[in-house]
PDB file of C-alpha atoms in Angstrom:
ATOM      1  CA  MET A   5     235.087 -18.510  99.347  1.00 47.00           C
ATOM      2  CA  ASP A   6     237.210 -18.211  96.422  1.00 50.00           C
ATOM      3  CA  ASP A   7     236.212 -20.833  94.023  1.00 54.00           C
ATOM      4  CA  THR A   8     236.939 -19.084  90.940  1.00 57.00           C
ATOM      5  CA  PRO A   9     236.749 -22.017  88.150  1.00 56.00           C
ATOM      6  CA  VAL A  10     239.851 -23.196  86.185  1.00 81.00           C
ATOM      7  CA  LEU A  11     238.165 -23.541  82.794  1.00 92.00           C
ATOM      8  CA  ASP A  12     240.174 -23.685  79.674  1.00 94.00           C
ATOM      9  CA  THR A  13     238.994 -22.377  76.366  1.00 96.00           C
ATOM     10  CA  LEU A  14     237.624 -25.989  75.607  1.00 97.00           C
ATOM     11  CA  ASP A  15     235.606 -26.146  78.563  1.00 96.00           C
ATOM     12  CA  ARG A  16     234.103 -22.539  77.849  1.00 95.00           C
ATOM     13  CA  ALA A  17     233.405 -23.646  74.307  1.00 97.00           C
ATOM     14  CA  ILE A  18     231.545 -26.501  75.892  1.00 97.00           C
ATOM     15  CA  ILE A  19     229.401 -25.134  78.386  1.00 96.00           C
ATOM     16  CA  ASN A  20     228.434 -22.130  75.917  1.00 95.00           C
ATOM     17  CA  THR A  21     227.515 -24.555  73.129  1.00 97.00           C
ATOM     18  CA  LEU A  22     225.523 -27.067  75.492  1.00 97.00           C
ATOM     19  CA  GLN A  23     223.581 -24.203  76.860  1.00 95.00           C
ATOM     20  CA  HIS A  24     221.785 -23.999  73.751  1.00 94.00           C
ATOM     21  CA  GLY A  25     221.057 -27.726  73.286  1.00 95.00           C
ATOM     22  CA  LEU A  26     221.954 -30.984  71.979  1.00 97.00           C
ATOM     23  CA  PRO A  27     220.480 -32.188  69.004  1.00 97.00           C
ATOM     24  CA  ILE A  28     217.981 -35.519  69.424  1.00 98.00           C
ATOM     25  CA  CYS A  29     219.906 -38.067  67.150  1.00 98.00           C
ATOM     26  CA  PRO A  30     221.523 -41.368  67.797  1.00 98.00           C
ATOM     27  CA  ARG A  31     225.050 -39.634  68.424  1.00 98.00           C
ATOM     28  CA  PRO A  32     224.242 -36.456  69.589  1.00 98.00           C
ATOM     29  CA  TYR A  33     227.557 -35.960  71.519  1.00 98.00           C
ATOM     30  CA  ARG A  34     229.479 -36.980  68.341  1.00 98.00           C
ATOM     31  CA  GLN A  35     227.615 -34.220  66.370  1.00 98.00           C
ATOM     32  CA  VAL A  36     228.411 -31.331  69.053  1.00 98.00           C
ATOM     33  CA  ALA A  37     232.088 -32.720  69.462  1.00 98.00           C
ATOM     34  CA  GLU A  38     232.607 -32.432  65.281  1.00 97.00           C
ATOM     35  CA  GLN A  39     231.125 -28.772  65.706  1.00 96.00           C
ATOM     36  CA  LEU A  40     233.708 -28.024  68.346  1.00 97.00           C
ATOM     37  CA  GLY A  41     236.746 -29.936  66.562  1.00 97.00           C
ATOM     38  CA  ILE A  42     237.237 -32.622  69.274  1.00 98.00           C
ATOM     39  CA  ASP A  43     236.467 -36.108  69.393  1.00 97.00           C
ATOM     40  CA  GLU A  44     233.058 -37.826  71.408  1.00 98.00           C
ATOM     41  CA  ALA A  45     234.991 -39.241  74.205  1.00 98.00           C
ATOM     42  CA  THR A  46     236.879 -35.952  74.715  1.00 98.00           C
ATOM     43  CA  LEU A  47     233.531 -34.054  74.864  1.00 98.00           C
ATOM     44  CA  LEU A  48     231.869 -36.808  77.321  1.00 98.00           C
ATOM     45  CA  GLN A  49     235.068 -36.753  79.440  1.00 97.00           C
ATOM     46  CA  ARG A  50     234.851 -32.910  79.734  1.00 97.00           C
ATOM     47  CA  LEU A  51     231.056 -32.878  80.371  1.00 97.00           C
ATOM     48  CA  VAL A  52     231.447 -35.374  83.024  1.00 96.00           C
ATOM     49  CA  SER A  53     234.724 -33.434  84.884  1.00 96.00           C
ATOM     50  CA  LEU A  54     232.152 -30.405  84.384  1.00 96.00           C
ATOM     51  CA  MET A  55     229.494 -31.894  86.138  1.00 95.00           C
ATOM     52  CA  ASP A  56     231.474 -33.564  88.889  1.00 95.00           C
ATOM     53  CA  ALA A  57     233.307 -29.721  89.387  1.00 94.00           C
ATOM     54  CA  GLY A  58     229.939 -28.323  89.799  1.00 92.00           C
ATOM     55  CA  MET A  59     230.311 -26.101  87.066  1.00 94.00           C
ATOM     56  CA  LEU A  60     227.219 -27.413  85.479  1.00 95.00           C
ATOM     57  CA  THR A  61     224.326 -28.215  88.156  1.00 91.00           C
ATOM     58  CA  ARG A  62     222.326 -30.334  85.635  1.00 93.00           C
ATOM     59  CA  PHE A  63     222.447 -31.929  81.846  1.00 96.00           C
ATOM     60  CA  GLY A  64     219.461 -33.215  80.225  1.00 97.00           C
ATOM     61  CA  PRO A  65     215.922 -31.863  79.032  1.00 97.00           C
ATOM     62  CA  LEU A  66     214.448 -29.034  79.965  1.00 94.00           C
ATOM     63  CA  PHE A  67     210.954 -29.740  80.818  1.00 92.00           C
ATOM     64  CA  GLN A  68     207.959 -27.352  80.806  1.00 90.00           C
ATOM     65  CA  ILE A  69     205.438 -29.066  83.168  1.00 88.00           C
ATOM     66  CA  GLU A  70     202.740 -26.932  82.280  1.00 87.00           C
ATOM     67  CA  LYS A  71     202.561 -28.452  78.911  1.00 89.00           C
ATOM     68  CA  MET A  72     202.322 -32.034  80.517  1.00 86.00           C
ATOM     69  CA  GLY A  73     199.375 -30.516  82.563  1.00 87.00           C
ATOM     70  CA  GLY A  74     201.398 -29.781  85.839  1.00 89.00           C
ATOM     71  CA  ARG A  75     202.471 -26.357  87.372  1.00 91.00           C
ATOM     72  CA  PHE A  76     205.524 -24.671  88.554  1.00 92.00           C
ATOM     73  CA  CYS A  77     204.828 -21.931  91.345  1.00 96.00           C
ATOM     74  CA  LEU A  78     207.313 -19.546  92.904  1.00 97.00           C
ATOM     75  CA  ALA A  79     206.698 -18.964  96.612  1.00 98.00           C
ATOM     76  CA  ALA A  80     208.762 -16.854  99.121  1.00 98.00           C
ATOM     77  CA  MET A  81     208.999 -16.959 103.047  1.00 98.00           C
ATOM     78  CA  SER A  82     210.281 -15.007 105.695  1.00 97.00           C
ATOM     79  CA  VAL A  83     212.557 -17.109 107.879  1.00 98.00           C
ATOM     80  CA  PRO A  84     214.048 -16.047 111.199  1.00 98.00           C
ATOM     81  CA  GLU A  85     217.886 -15.974 110.960  1.00 96.00           C
ATOM     82  CA  GLU A  86     218.524 -18.355 113.716  1.00 97.00           C
ATOM     83  CA  GLN A  87     215.866 -21.045 111.943  1.00 97.00           C
ATOM     84  CA  PHE A  88     217.177 -20.626 108.461  1.00 98.00           C
ATOM     85  CA  GLU A  89     219.256 -23.728 107.980  1.00 98.00           C
ATOM     86  CA  ASP A  90     216.350 -25.905 109.778  1.00 98.00           C
ATOM     87  CA  VAL A  91     213.797 -24.361 107.510  1.00 98.00           C
ATOM     88  CA  ALA A  92     215.952 -24.728 104.536  1.00 98.00           C
ATOM     89  CA  ARG A  93     216.371 -28.584 105.370  1.00 98.00           C
ATOM     90  CA  LEU A  94     212.835 -28.854 105.866  1.00 98.00           C
ATOM     91  CA  VAL A  95     211.790 -27.275 102.838  1.00 98.00           C
ATOM     92  CA  ASN A  96     214.526 -28.853 100.638  1.00 97.00           C
ATOM     93  CA  ALA A  97     213.253 -32.483 101.634  1.00 97.00           C
ATOM     94  CA  PHE A  98     210.103 -32.013  99.660  1.00 97.00           C
ATOM     95  CA  PRO A  99     210.672 -33.574  96.404  1.00 94.00           C
ATOM     96  CA  GLU A 100     208.215 -31.000  94.980  1.00 95.00           C
ATOM     97  CA  VAL A 101     210.988 -28.321  95.476  1.00 97.00           C
ATOM     98  CA  ALA A 102     212.728 -27.911  92.204  1.00 93.00           C
ATOM     99  CA  HIS A 103     215.158 -25.263  93.580  1.00 94.00           C
ATOM    100  CA  ASN A 104     215.568 -23.136  96.433  1.00 97.00           C
ATOM    101  CA  TYR A 105     217.582 -19.811  97.051  1.00 96.00           C
ATOM    102  CA  GLN A 106     218.542 -17.550  99.869  1.00 97.00           C
ATOM    103  CA  ARG A 107     217.933 -13.843  99.143  1.00 97.00           C
ATOM    104  CA  GLN A 108     218.772 -10.700 100.885  1.00 95.00           C
ATOM    105  CA  HIS A 109     215.575  -9.371 101.889  1.00 96.00           C
ATOM    106  CA  GLN A 110     212.726  -9.672 104.449  1.00 96.00           C
ATOM    107  CA  LEU A 111     211.433 -12.351 102.334  1.00 97.00           C
ATOM    108  CA  ASN A 112     214.896 -14.301 102.399  1.00 98.00           C
ATOM    109  CA  MET A 113     213.763 -17.904 101.205  1.00 98.00           C
ATOM    110  CA  TRP A 114     212.563 -18.223  97.527  1.00 98.00           C
ATOM    111  CA  PHE A 115     211.770 -21.486  95.944  1.00 98.00           C
ATOM    112  CA  VAL A 116     210.218 -23.156  92.968  1.00 96.00           C
ATOM    113  CA  VAL A 117     207.440 -26.006  93.584  1.00 96.00           C
ATOM    114  CA  ALA A 118     206.879 -28.215  90.665  1.00 93.00           C
ATOM    115  CA  CYS A 119     203.811 -30.568  90.621  1.00 91.00           C
ATOM    116  CA  PRO A 120     202.440 -33.030  87.823  1.00 86.00           C
ATOM    117  CA  ASP A 121     198.854 -31.817  89.065  1.00 88.00           C
ATOM    118  CA  PRO A 122     198.280 -28.296  89.675  1.00 88.00           C
ATOM    119  CA  GLN A 123     195.716 -28.855  92.728  1.00 91.00           C
ATOM    120  CA  ALA A 124     198.963 -30.248  94.237  1.00 93.00           C
ATOM    121  CA  ILE A 125     200.743 -27.039  94.222  1.00 95.00           C
ATOM    122  CA  GLN A 126     198.204 -25.484  96.989  1.00 95.00           C
ATOM    123  CA  THR A 127     198.437 -28.780  99.093  1.00 96.00           C
ATOM    124  CA  THR A 128     202.176 -28.821  99.054  1.00 97.00           C
ATOM    125  CA  LEU A 129     202.412 -24.963 100.105  1.00 98.00           C
ATOM    126  CA  GLU A 130     200.322 -25.918 102.826  1.00 98.00           C
ATOM    127  CA  ARG A 131     202.439 -28.677 103.902  1.00 98.00           C
ATOM    128  CA  ILE A 132     205.384 -26.501 103.842  1.00 98.00           C
ATOM    129  CA  GLU A 133     203.528 -24.240 106.151  1.00 98.00           C
ATOM    130  CA  THR A 134     202.403 -26.972 108.452  1.00 98.00           C
ATOM    131  CA  ALA A 135     206.165 -28.527 108.491  1.00 98.00           C
ATOM    132  CA  THR A 136     207.782 -24.701 109.063  1.00 98.00           C
ATOM    133  CA  GLY A 137     205.072 -23.266 110.746  1.00 98.00           C
ATOM    134  CA  LEU A 138     205.939 -20.154 108.557  1.00 98.00           C
ATOM    135  CA  ALA A 139     203.686 -18.410 106.201  1.00 97.00           C
ATOM    136  CA  VAL A 140     204.254 -19.157 102.643  1.00 97.00           C
ATOM    137  CA  LEU A 141     203.592 -16.649  99.786  1.00 97.00           C
ATOM    138  CA  ALA A 142     202.703 -18.190  96.661  1.00 97.00           C
ATOM    139  CA  MET A 143     203.764 -16.007  93.700  1.00 97.00           C
ATOM    140  CA  PRO A 144     202.430 -18.347  90.327  1.00 96.00           C
ATOM    141  CA  LYS A 145     203.330 -16.862  87.118  1.00 94.00           C
ATOM    142  CA  GLU A 146     200.322 -15.060  85.569  1.00 95.00           C
ATOM    143  CA  LYS A 147     202.041 -14.557  82.298  1.00 95.00           C
ATOM    144  CA  GLU A 148     205.440 -15.247  81.177  1.00 94.00           C
ATOM    145  CA  PHE A 149     207.109 -12.732  78.905  1.00 95.00           C
ATOM    146  CA  PHE A 150     210.781 -14.314  78.164  1.00 90.00           C
ATOM    147  CA  VAL A 151     212.902 -17.356  79.634  1.00 89.00           C
ATOM    148  CA  ASN A 152     216.037 -18.213  78.387  1.00 85.00           C
ATOM    149  CA  LEU A 153     219.022 -18.438  80.591  1.00 85.00           C
ATOM    150  CA  TYR A 154     222.223 -18.244  78.810  1.00 87.00           C
ATOM    151  CA  LEU A 155     225.181 -17.047  80.755  1.00 88.00           C
ATOM    152  CA  PRO A 156     228.582 -17.318  78.765  1.00 88.00           C
ATOM    153  CA  ALA A 157     231.454 -19.172  80.528  1.00 89.00           C
TER     154      ALA A 157
ATOM    155  CA  MET B 298     201.668 -37.506  77.638  1.00 83.00           C
ATOM    156  CA  ASP B 299     201.455 -41.057  78.031  1.00 90.00           C
ATOM    157  CA  GLU B 300     203.096 -43.478  80.430  1.00 92.00           C
ATOM    158  CA  ILE B 301     206.008 -44.185  78.361  1.00 95.00           C
ATOM    159  CA  ASP B 302     206.522 -40.324  78.018  1.00 94.00           C
ATOM    160  CA  TYR B 303     206.006 -40.266  81.850  1.00 92.00           C
ATOM    161  CA  ARG B 304     208.499 -42.509  82.354  1.00 95.00           C
ATOM    162  CA  LEU B 305     211.013 -40.881  79.781  1.00 96.00           C
ATOM    163  CA  VAL B 306     210.813 -37.792  81.895  1.00 95.00           C
ATOM    164  CA  GLN B 307     211.401 -39.659  85.167  1.00 94.00           C
ATOM    165  CA  LEU B 308     214.434 -41.522  83.624  1.00 96.00           C
ATOM    166  CA  THR B 309     215.941 -37.976  82.232  1.00 96.00           C
ATOM    167  CA  GLN B 310     214.865 -35.611  84.951  1.00 93.00           C
ATOM    168  CA  SER B 311     218.108 -36.062  87.047  1.00 91.00           C
ATOM    169  CA  GLY B 312     219.941 -35.986  83.478  1.00 96.00           C
ATOM    170  CA  LEU B 313     220.516 -37.564  80.066  1.00 98.00           C
ATOM    171  CA  PRO B 314     223.112 -40.286  80.160  1.00 98.00           C
ATOM    172  CA  LEU B 315     226.653 -39.649  79.200  1.00 97.00           C
ATOM    173  CA  VAL B 316     227.187 -41.873  77.078  1.00 97.00           C
ATOM    174  CA  SER B 317     227.977 -42.379  73.331  1.00 98.00           C
ATOM    175  CA  GLN B 318     224.139 -43.234  72.802  1.00 98.00           C
ATOM    176  CA  PRO B 319     222.312 -41.746  75.214  1.00 98.00           C
ATOM    177  CA  PHE B 320     218.755 -42.687  73.664  1.00 98.00           C
ATOM    178  CA  ALA B 321     219.752 -46.279  73.260  1.00 98.00           C
ATOM    179  CA  ALA B 322     220.759 -46.426  76.674  1.00 98.00           C
ATOM    180  CA  LEU B 323     216.931 -45.086  77.750  1.00 98.00           C
ATOM    181  CA  ALA B 324     215.687 -47.441  75.279  1.00 98.00           C
ATOM    182  CA  LEU B 325     217.164 -50.519  76.733  1.00 97.00           C
ATOM    183  CA  GLN B 326     215.875 -49.722  80.222  1.00 96.00           C
ATOM    184  CA  LEU B 327     212.134 -49.143  78.703  1.00 96.00           C
ATOM    185  CA  GLY B 328     212.180 -52.045  76.358  1.00 97.00           C
ATOM    186  CA  LEU B 329     211.743 -50.089  73.482  1.00 97.00           C
ATOM    187  CA  THR B 330     214.320 -49.231  70.198  1.00 98.00           C
ATOM    188  CA  GLU B 331     216.339 -46.224  70.034  1.00 98.00           C
ATOM    189  CA  GLN B 332     214.371 -44.615  67.474  1.00 98.00           C
ATOM    190  CA  GLN B 333     211.174 -45.109  69.282  1.00 98.00           C
ATOM    191  CA  VAL B 334     212.773 -42.946  72.063  1.00 98.00           C
ATOM    192  CA  ILE B 335     214.067 -40.261  69.665  1.00 98.00           C
ATOM    193  CA  ASP B 336     210.790 -40.048  68.180  1.00 98.00           C
ATOM    194  CA  ARG B 337     209.056 -39.578  71.424  1.00 97.00           C
ATOM    195  CA  MET B 338     211.828 -36.956  72.793  1.00 97.00           C
ATOM    196  CA  MET B 339     211.935 -35.145  69.233  1.00 98.00           C
ATOM    197  CA  ALA B 340     207.643 -34.923  69.699  1.00 97.00           C
ATOM    198  CA  MET B 341     208.205 -33.568  73.463  1.00 96.00           C
ATOM    199  CA  GLN B 342     210.476 -30.899  71.925  1.00 96.00           C
ATOM    200  CA  GLN B 343     208.224 -30.217  69.058  1.00 96.00           C
ATOM    201  CA  HIS B 344     204.885 -29.773  71.512  1.00 95.00           C
ATOM    202  CA  GLY B 345     207.193 -27.841  74.129  1.00 94.00           C
ATOM    203  CA  LEU B 346     207.334 -30.263  76.741  1.00 94.00           C
ATOM    204  CA  ILE B 347     210.828 -30.395  76.773  1.00 96.00           C
ATOM    205  CA  ARG B 348     212.110 -26.735  75.704  1.00 94.00           C
ATOM    206  CA  ARG B 349     215.493 -28.109  75.025  1.00 96.00           C
ATOM    207  CA  ILE B 350     218.233 -30.572  76.021  1.00 97.00           C
ATOM    208  CA  ALA B 351     220.844 -28.528  77.508  1.00 96.00           C
ATOM    209  CA  ALA B 352     223.536 -27.625  80.284  1.00 96.00           C
ATOM    210  CA  VAL B 353     222.381 -26.074  83.161  1.00 92.00           C
ATOM    211  CA  PRO B 354     225.080 -23.816  84.467  1.00 91.00           C
ATOM    212  CA  ASN B 355     225.990 -22.791  88.198  1.00 90.00           C
ATOM    213  CA  HIS B 356     226.126 -19.166  88.124  1.00 88.00           C
ATOM    214  CA  TYR B 357     228.206 -18.679  91.057  1.00 88.00           C
ATOM    215  CA  ARG B 358     230.882 -21.136  89.549  1.00 90.00           C
ATOM    216  CA  LEU B 359     230.881 -19.249  86.304  1.00 91.00           C
ATOM    217  CA  GLY B 360     231.559 -16.178  87.804  1.00 91.00           C
ATOM    218  CA  TYR B 361     228.420 -14.721  88.152  1.00 92.00           C
ATOM    219  CA  ARG B 362     228.193 -13.709  91.714  1.00 92.00           C
ATOM    220  CA  HIS B 363     225.714 -11.199  91.301  1.00 94.00           C
ATOM    221  CA  ASN B 364     222.327 -12.662  90.448  1.00 93.00           C
ATOM    222  CA  GLY B 365     219.549 -10.655  91.053  1.00 96.00           C
ATOM    223  CA  MET B 366     215.893 -10.932  91.243  1.00 97.00           C
ATOM    224  CA  THR B 367     214.387  -7.166  90.256  1.00 98.00           C
ATOM    225  CA  VAL B 368     210.987  -6.672  91.284  1.00 98.00           C
ATOM    226  CA  TRP B 369     208.735  -3.931  89.894  1.00 98.00           C
ATOM    227  CA  ASP B 370     205.253  -2.285  90.335  1.00 98.00           C
ATOM    228  CA  VAL B 371     204.068  -1.452  87.289  1.00 97.00           C
ATOM    229  CA  ASP B 372     200.721  -0.168  85.974  1.00 95.00           C
ATOM    230  CA  ASP B 373     198.489  -3.148  85.121  1.00 95.00           C
ATOM    231  CA  SER B 374     197.232  -1.592  82.051  1.00 95.00           C
ATOM    232  CA  GLN B 375     200.589  -1.548  80.459  1.00 96.00           C
ATOM    233  CA  ILE B 376     202.411  -4.291  81.836  1.00 97.00           C
ATOM    234  CA  ASP B 377     201.727  -6.358  78.852  1.00 97.00           C
ATOM    235  CA  VAL B 378     203.767  -4.149  76.470  1.00 97.00           C
ATOM    236  CA  LEU B 379     206.519  -3.288  79.419  1.00 97.00           C
ATOM    237  CA  GLY B 380     206.976  -6.957  79.954  1.00 97.00           C
ATOM    238  CA  GLN B 381     207.682  -8.263  76.348  1.00 96.00           C
ATOM    239  CA  GLN B 382     210.284  -4.816  76.171  1.00 97.00           C
ATOM    240  CA  ILE B 383     211.951  -5.954  79.471  1.00 97.00           C
ATOM    241  CA  GLY B 384     212.164  -9.664  78.358  1.00 95.00           C
ATOM    242  CA  ALA B 385     213.638  -8.647  75.191  1.00 95.00           C
ATOM    243  CA  LEU B 386     216.677  -7.004  76.915  1.00 95.00           C
ATOM    244  CA  SER B 387     219.815  -8.939  76.327  1.00 92.00           C
ATOM    245  CA  PHE B 388     220.924  -9.564  79.714  1.00 94.00           C
ATOM    246  CA  VAL B 389     217.319 -10.658  81.225  1.00 96.00           C
ATOM    247  CA  SER B 390     217.145 -14.585  81.785  1.00 93.00           C
ATOM    248  CA  HIS B 391     213.401 -14.804  82.746  1.00 95.00           C
ATOM    249  CA  CYS B 392     210.540 -12.327  83.090  1.00 97.00           C
ATOM    250  CA  TYR B 393     207.049 -13.116  84.526  1.00 97.00           C
ATOM    251  CA  GLN B 394     204.184 -10.972  85.613  1.00 98.00           C
ATOM    252  CA  ARG B 395     203.345 -12.112  89.346  1.00 97.00           C
ATOM    253  CA  PRO B 396     200.530 -11.471  91.895  1.00 96.00           C
ATOM    254  CA  ARG B 397     200.937  -8.541  94.497  1.00 97.00           C
ATOM    255  CA  HIS B 398     200.530  -9.457  98.061  1.00 95.00           C
ATOM    256  CA  LEU B 399     199.376  -6.131  99.499  1.00 94.00           C
ATOM    257  CA  PRO B 400     200.594  -4.053 101.456  1.00 90.00           C
ATOM    258  CA  ALA B 401     203.994  -6.027 101.752  1.00 89.00           C
ATOM    259  CA  TRP B 402     204.558  -6.763  98.559  1.00 96.00           C
ATOM    260  CA  PRO B 403     203.600  -4.417  95.729  1.00 97.00           C
ATOM    261  CA  TYR B 404     205.564  -5.707  92.969  1.00 98.00           C
ATOM    262  CA  ASN B 405     204.131  -7.499  89.804  1.00 98.00           C
ATOM    263  CA  LEU B 406     206.802  -7.810  87.094  1.00 98.00           C
ATOM    264  CA  PHE B 407     209.868  -9.877  87.963  1.00 98.00           C
ATOM    265  CA  ALA B 408     213.050  -9.837  85.829  1.00 98.00           C
ATOM    266  CA  MET B 409     216.007 -11.824  86.607  1.00 97.00           C
ATOM    267  CA  VAL B 410     219.528 -10.337  85.833  1.00 97.00           C
ATOM    268  CA  HIS B 411     223.021 -11.929  86.200  1.00 95.00           C
ATOM    269  CA  GLY B 412     226.427 -10.237  86.262  1.00 95.00           C
ATOM    270  CA  LYS B 413     230.058 -10.901  87.205  1.00 94.00           C
ATOM    271  CA  THR B 414     230.466  -7.728  89.237  1.00 95.00           C
ATOM    272  CA  ARG B 415     227.923  -5.290  91.241  1.00 95.00           C
ATOM    273  CA  GLU B 416     228.405  -2.631  88.788  1.00 96.00           C
ATOM    274  CA  GLU B 417     227.101  -5.006  85.806  1.00 96.00           C
ATOM    275  CA  THR B 418     223.955  -5.636  87.528  1.00 96.00           C
ATOM    276  CA  THR B 419     223.469  -2.113  88.851  1.00 97.00           C
ATOM    277  CA  GLN B 420     223.688  -0.836  85.185  1.00 97.00           C
ATOM    278  CA  GLN B 421     221.395  -3.624  83.918  1.00 97.00           C
ATOM    279  CA  ILE B 422     218.927  -2.594  86.516  1.00 98.00           C
ATOM    280  CA  ALA B 423     219.114   1.263  85.387  1.00 97.00           C
ATOM    281  CA  VAL B 424     218.254  -0.026  81.471  1.00 98.00           C
ATOM    282  CA  ILE B 425     215.093  -1.551  83.023  1.00 98.00           C
ATOM    283  CA  ARG B 426     214.460   1.161  84.783  1.00 97.00           C
ATOM    284  CA  THR B 427     214.905   3.712  82.135  1.00 97.00           C
ATOM    285  CA  VAL B 428     212.603   1.173  79.651  1.00 97.00           C
ATOM    286  CA  LEU B 429     209.770   0.903  82.631  1.00 97.00           C
ATOM    287  CA  GLY B 430     209.547   4.736  82.979  1.00 96.00           C
ATOM    288  CA  ASP B 431     206.582   6.648  84.490  1.00 94.00           C
ATOM    289  CA  ALA B 432     204.880   3.118  84.449  1.00 95.00           C
ATOM    290  CA  CYS B 433     207.197   2.083  87.188  1.00 96.00           C
ATOM    291  CA  ARG B 434     205.821   3.083  90.915  1.00 96.00           C
ATOM    292  CA  GLY B 435     208.534   1.290  92.973  1.00 97.00           C
ATOM    293  CA  SER B 436     211.179  -1.255  92.699  1.00 97.00           C
ATOM    294  CA  ASP B 437     213.557  -3.474  94.472  1.00 98.00           C
ATOM    295  CA  THR B 438     216.341  -5.953  93.685  1.00 97.00           C
ATOM    296  CA  LEU B 439     216.734  -9.169  95.690  1.00 98.00           C
ATOM    297  CA  TYR B 440     220.167 -10.800  95.183  1.00 96.00           C
ATOM    298  CA  SER B 441     220.691 -14.329  95.700  1.00 94.00           C
ATOM    299  CA  THR B 442     223.185 -14.996  98.528  1.00 92.00           C
ATOM    300  CA  ARG B 443     223.260 -18.825  98.185  1.00 92.00           C
ATOM    301  CA  ILE B 444     221.671 -21.972  95.946  1.00 91.00           C
ATOM    302  CA  LEU B 445     220.020 -24.090  98.760  1.00 95.00           C
ATOM    303  CA  LYS B 446     218.630 -26.545  96.330  1.00 93.00           C
ATOM    304  CA  LYS B 447     219.024 -26.784  92.280  1.00 89.00           C
ATOM    305  CA  THR B 448     217.635 -30.320  91.290  1.00 86.00           C
ATOM    306  CA  GLY B 449     214.896 -29.496  88.852  1.00 83.00           C
ATOM    307  CA  LEU B 450     211.999 -31.311  88.494  1.00 82.00           C
ATOM    308  CA  ARG B 451     211.387 -34.618  90.165  1.00 86.00           C
ATOM    309  CA  LEU B 452     208.254 -36.363  89.088  1.00 81.00           C
ATOM    310  CA  PRO B 453     206.623 -38.945  91.920  1.00 77.00           C
ATOM    311  CA  GLU B 454     206.934 -42.533  91.028  1.00 73.00           C
TER     312      GLU B 454
END
């Protein structure tokens, strides 16, 4: 699968600038556009195209659910190869599952469950075990040392 | 967080409107003024409920095909100091302490690395190993092969 992106210099500048954050003000896109030396409409058009092309998976607030009283929890499963697609569908169908990745390991499915109520994490993991018939290993964070994803385009 | 904040999270969890005045667009849906929405968003950012409003890149599509979850079995008495040091490395995007699940899973320190080539991530992993030194008793790297889902938070209605 070769999906090497065709990004021009402006796309790259937009992706890099907007990974750092958008100001909260009445015309935030205009402010960023000015920094980039373009107009607001161009920035919005490019942003829509980057979303449509799948270069960005999301553009919006990055929430810290713990600060709202909720919890994130990483979890891992060892899924037999022949069941993998079916199990992925079952797991992804849970709205509480925020991300899910296939990884090269005996534990080959790693997903993050997000719940506004901490008690709901455990019940959600149990529901996933029931739905899939597979054991789920909970890997809640005990300490966060650093979080800041920045991937220059 | 009150009911209006909760609604604001619900309205923006799939994304901020891509229109000239995104906060006015949200205000319209909530029966608030643009300024009220701006004040609330700023307060949520100040209190850390919102880390920032930002673009989330698709690693693979930007050419980062070698995304490794590196996991380490580190002496518990040293993990606080070492976790800080590993988290401070420029190429580490996330660094956490997590529980072991013995005997199958002896690792308690997680650090995510991202490379455009396998050589790049191999080098990053070598740097982490050097920083951990003798405090590290074992390690592994779990490369992701596919994004199965990446929607982020979805609060229930």
